[in-house]
PDB file of C-alpha atoms in Angstrom:
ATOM      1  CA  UNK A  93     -21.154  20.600  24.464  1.00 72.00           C
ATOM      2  CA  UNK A  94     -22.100  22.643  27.521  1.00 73.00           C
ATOM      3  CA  UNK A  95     -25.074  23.754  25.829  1.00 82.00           C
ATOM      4  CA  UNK A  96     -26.433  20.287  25.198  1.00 79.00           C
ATOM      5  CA  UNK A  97     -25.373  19.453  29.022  1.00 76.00           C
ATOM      6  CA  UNK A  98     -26.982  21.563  30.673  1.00 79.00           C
ATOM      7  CA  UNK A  99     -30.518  21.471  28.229  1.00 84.00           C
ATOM      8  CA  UNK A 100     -29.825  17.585  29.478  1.00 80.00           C
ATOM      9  CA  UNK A 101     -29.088  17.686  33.048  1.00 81.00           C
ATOM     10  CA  UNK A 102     -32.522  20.903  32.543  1.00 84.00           C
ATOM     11  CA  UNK A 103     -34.481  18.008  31.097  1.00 84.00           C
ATOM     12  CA  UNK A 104     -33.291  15.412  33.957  1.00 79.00           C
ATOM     13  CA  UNK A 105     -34.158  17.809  36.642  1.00 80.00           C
ATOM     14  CA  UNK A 106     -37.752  18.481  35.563  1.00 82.00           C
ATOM     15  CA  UNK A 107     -37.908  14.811  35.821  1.00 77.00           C
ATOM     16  CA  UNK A 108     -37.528  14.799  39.266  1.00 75.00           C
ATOM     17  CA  UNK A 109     -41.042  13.540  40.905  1.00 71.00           C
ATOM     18  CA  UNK A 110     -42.218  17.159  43.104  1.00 68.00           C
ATOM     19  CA  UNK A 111     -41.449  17.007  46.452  1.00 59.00           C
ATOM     20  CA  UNK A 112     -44.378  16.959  48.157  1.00 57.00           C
ATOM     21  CA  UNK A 113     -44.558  12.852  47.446  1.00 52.00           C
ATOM     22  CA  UNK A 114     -41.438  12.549  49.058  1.00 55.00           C
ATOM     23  CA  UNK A 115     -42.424  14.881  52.030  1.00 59.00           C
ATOM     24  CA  UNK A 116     -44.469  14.508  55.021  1.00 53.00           C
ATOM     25  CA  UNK A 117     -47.357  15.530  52.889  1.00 55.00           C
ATOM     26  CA  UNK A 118     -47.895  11.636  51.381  1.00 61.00           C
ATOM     27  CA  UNK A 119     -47.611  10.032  54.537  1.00 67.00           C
ATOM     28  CA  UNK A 120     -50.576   9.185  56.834  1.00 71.00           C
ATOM     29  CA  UNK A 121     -50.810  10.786  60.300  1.00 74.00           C
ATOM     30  CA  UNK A 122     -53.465   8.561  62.073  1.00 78.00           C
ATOM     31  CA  UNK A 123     -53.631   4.808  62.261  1.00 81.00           C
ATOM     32  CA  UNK A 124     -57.128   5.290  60.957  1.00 80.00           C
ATOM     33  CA  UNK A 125     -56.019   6.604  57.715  1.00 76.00           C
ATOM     34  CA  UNK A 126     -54.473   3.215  56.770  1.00 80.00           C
ATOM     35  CA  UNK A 127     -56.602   1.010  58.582  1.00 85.00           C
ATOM     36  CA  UNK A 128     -56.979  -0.961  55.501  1.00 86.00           C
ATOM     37  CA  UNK A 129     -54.670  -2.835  53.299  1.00 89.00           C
ATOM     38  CA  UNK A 130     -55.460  -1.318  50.050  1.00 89.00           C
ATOM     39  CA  UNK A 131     -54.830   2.378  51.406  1.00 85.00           C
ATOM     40  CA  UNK A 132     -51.372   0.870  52.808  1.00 84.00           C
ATOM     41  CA  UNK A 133     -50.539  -0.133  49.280  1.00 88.00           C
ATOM     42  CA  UNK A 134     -51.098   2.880  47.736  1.00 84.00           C
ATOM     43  CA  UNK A 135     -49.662   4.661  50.182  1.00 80.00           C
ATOM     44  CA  UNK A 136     -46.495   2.439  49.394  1.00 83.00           C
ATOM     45  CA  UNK A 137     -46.691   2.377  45.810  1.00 85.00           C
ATOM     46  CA  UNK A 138     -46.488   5.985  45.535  1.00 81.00           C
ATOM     47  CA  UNK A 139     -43.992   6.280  47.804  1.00 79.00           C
ATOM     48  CA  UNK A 140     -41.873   3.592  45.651  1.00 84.00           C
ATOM     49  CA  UNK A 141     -42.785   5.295  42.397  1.00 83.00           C
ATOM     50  CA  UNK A 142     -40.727   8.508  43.543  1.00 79.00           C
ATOM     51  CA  UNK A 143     -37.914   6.845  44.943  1.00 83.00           C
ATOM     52  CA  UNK A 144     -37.324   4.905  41.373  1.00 84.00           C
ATOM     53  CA  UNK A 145     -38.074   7.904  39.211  1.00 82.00           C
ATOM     54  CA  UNK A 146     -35.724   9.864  41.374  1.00 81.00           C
ATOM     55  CA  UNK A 147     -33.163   7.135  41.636  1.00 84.00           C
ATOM     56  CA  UNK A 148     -33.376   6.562  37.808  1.00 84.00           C
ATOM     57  CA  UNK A 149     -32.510  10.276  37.359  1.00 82.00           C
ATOM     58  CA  UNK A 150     -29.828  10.629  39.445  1.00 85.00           C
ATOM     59  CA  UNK A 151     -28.126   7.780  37.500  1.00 85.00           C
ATOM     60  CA  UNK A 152     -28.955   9.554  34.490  1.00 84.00           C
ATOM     61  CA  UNK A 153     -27.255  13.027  36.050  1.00 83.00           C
ATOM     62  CA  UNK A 154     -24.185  11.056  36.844  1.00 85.00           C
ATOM     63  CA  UNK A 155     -24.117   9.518  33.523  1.00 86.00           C
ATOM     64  CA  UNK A 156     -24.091  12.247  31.830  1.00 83.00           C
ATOM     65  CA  UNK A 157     -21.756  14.187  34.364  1.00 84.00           C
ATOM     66  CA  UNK A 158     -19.378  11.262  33.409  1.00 86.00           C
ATOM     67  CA  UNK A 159     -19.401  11.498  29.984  1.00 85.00           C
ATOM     68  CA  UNK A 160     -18.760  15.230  29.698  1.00 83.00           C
ATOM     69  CA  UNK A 161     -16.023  14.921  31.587  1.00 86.00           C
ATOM     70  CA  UNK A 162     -14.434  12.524  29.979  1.00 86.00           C
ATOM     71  CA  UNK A 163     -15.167  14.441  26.729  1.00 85.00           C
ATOM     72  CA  UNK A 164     -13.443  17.348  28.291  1.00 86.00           C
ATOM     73  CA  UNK A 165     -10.300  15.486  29.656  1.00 89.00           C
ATOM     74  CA  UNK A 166      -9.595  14.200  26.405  1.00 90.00           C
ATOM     75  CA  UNK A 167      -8.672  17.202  24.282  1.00 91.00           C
ATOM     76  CA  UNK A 168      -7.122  18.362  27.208  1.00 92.00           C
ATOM     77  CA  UNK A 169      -5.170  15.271  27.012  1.00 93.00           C
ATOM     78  CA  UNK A 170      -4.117  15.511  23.117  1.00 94.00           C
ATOM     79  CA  UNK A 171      -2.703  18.614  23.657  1.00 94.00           C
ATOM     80  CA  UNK A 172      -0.201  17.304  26.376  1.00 95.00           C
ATOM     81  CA  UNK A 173       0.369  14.625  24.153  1.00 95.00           C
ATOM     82  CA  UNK A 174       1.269  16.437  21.404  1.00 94.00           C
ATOM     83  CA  UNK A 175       3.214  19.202  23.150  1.00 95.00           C
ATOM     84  CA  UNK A 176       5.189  15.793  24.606  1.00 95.00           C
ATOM     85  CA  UNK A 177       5.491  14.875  21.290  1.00 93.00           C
ATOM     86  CA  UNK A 178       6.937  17.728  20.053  1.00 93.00           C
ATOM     87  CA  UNK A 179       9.628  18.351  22.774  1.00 91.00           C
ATOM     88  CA  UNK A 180      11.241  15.044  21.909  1.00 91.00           C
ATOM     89  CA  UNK A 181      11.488  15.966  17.981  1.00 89.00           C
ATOM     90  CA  UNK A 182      12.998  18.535  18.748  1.00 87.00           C
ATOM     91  CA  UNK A 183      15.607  16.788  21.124  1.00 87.00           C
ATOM     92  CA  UNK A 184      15.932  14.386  18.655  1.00 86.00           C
ATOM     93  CA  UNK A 185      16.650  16.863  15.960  1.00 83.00           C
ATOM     94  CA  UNK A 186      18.896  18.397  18.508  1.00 82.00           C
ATOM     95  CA  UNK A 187      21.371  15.078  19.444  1.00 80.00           C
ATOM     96  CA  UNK A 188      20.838  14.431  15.195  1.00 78.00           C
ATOM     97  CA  UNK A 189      22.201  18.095  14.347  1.00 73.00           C
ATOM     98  CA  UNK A 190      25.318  17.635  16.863  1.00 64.00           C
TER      99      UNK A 190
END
């Protein structure tokens, strides 16, 4: 199971949109470089495009994160159960044996 996490949470990560769309690099510097409403949206569609793709896999990461936890937690949990279990048959076969 933590083989198949991590090749997930691998795959999720490459994902990610590069950083440079994010960075400084996309955005314009002058007032001349978006003197125009089409370069303005693009500009802003790009920028959107990155923030969805990198909010999209971020929910995936957590998802994921979630549900391998939860995986974990419950075997963890069956054991307590059953060690419960068997500590009050055996008080029981204790106060029956008396």
């Amino acid at each position: 199971m933590l083989l198949v996490s991590g090749a997930m949470f691998l795959v999720m990560y490459l994902l990610l949109p590069s950083t440079p769309s994010l960075s400084t690099f996309g955005y314009p510097e002058t007032v001349e470089d978006i003197n125009s409403q089409e370069k303005i949206l693009e500009i802003l569609q790009g920028q959107n495009k990155a923030i969805v793709r990198t909010t999209e896999t971020v929910q995936w990461m957590l998802f994921i994160l979630a549900f391998w936890i939860l995986a974990a937690v419950v075997p963890v949990l069956k054991a307590v159960k059953d060690k419960i279990d068997l500590n009050l048959e055996a008080k029981h076969n204790e106060k029956e044996s008396v």
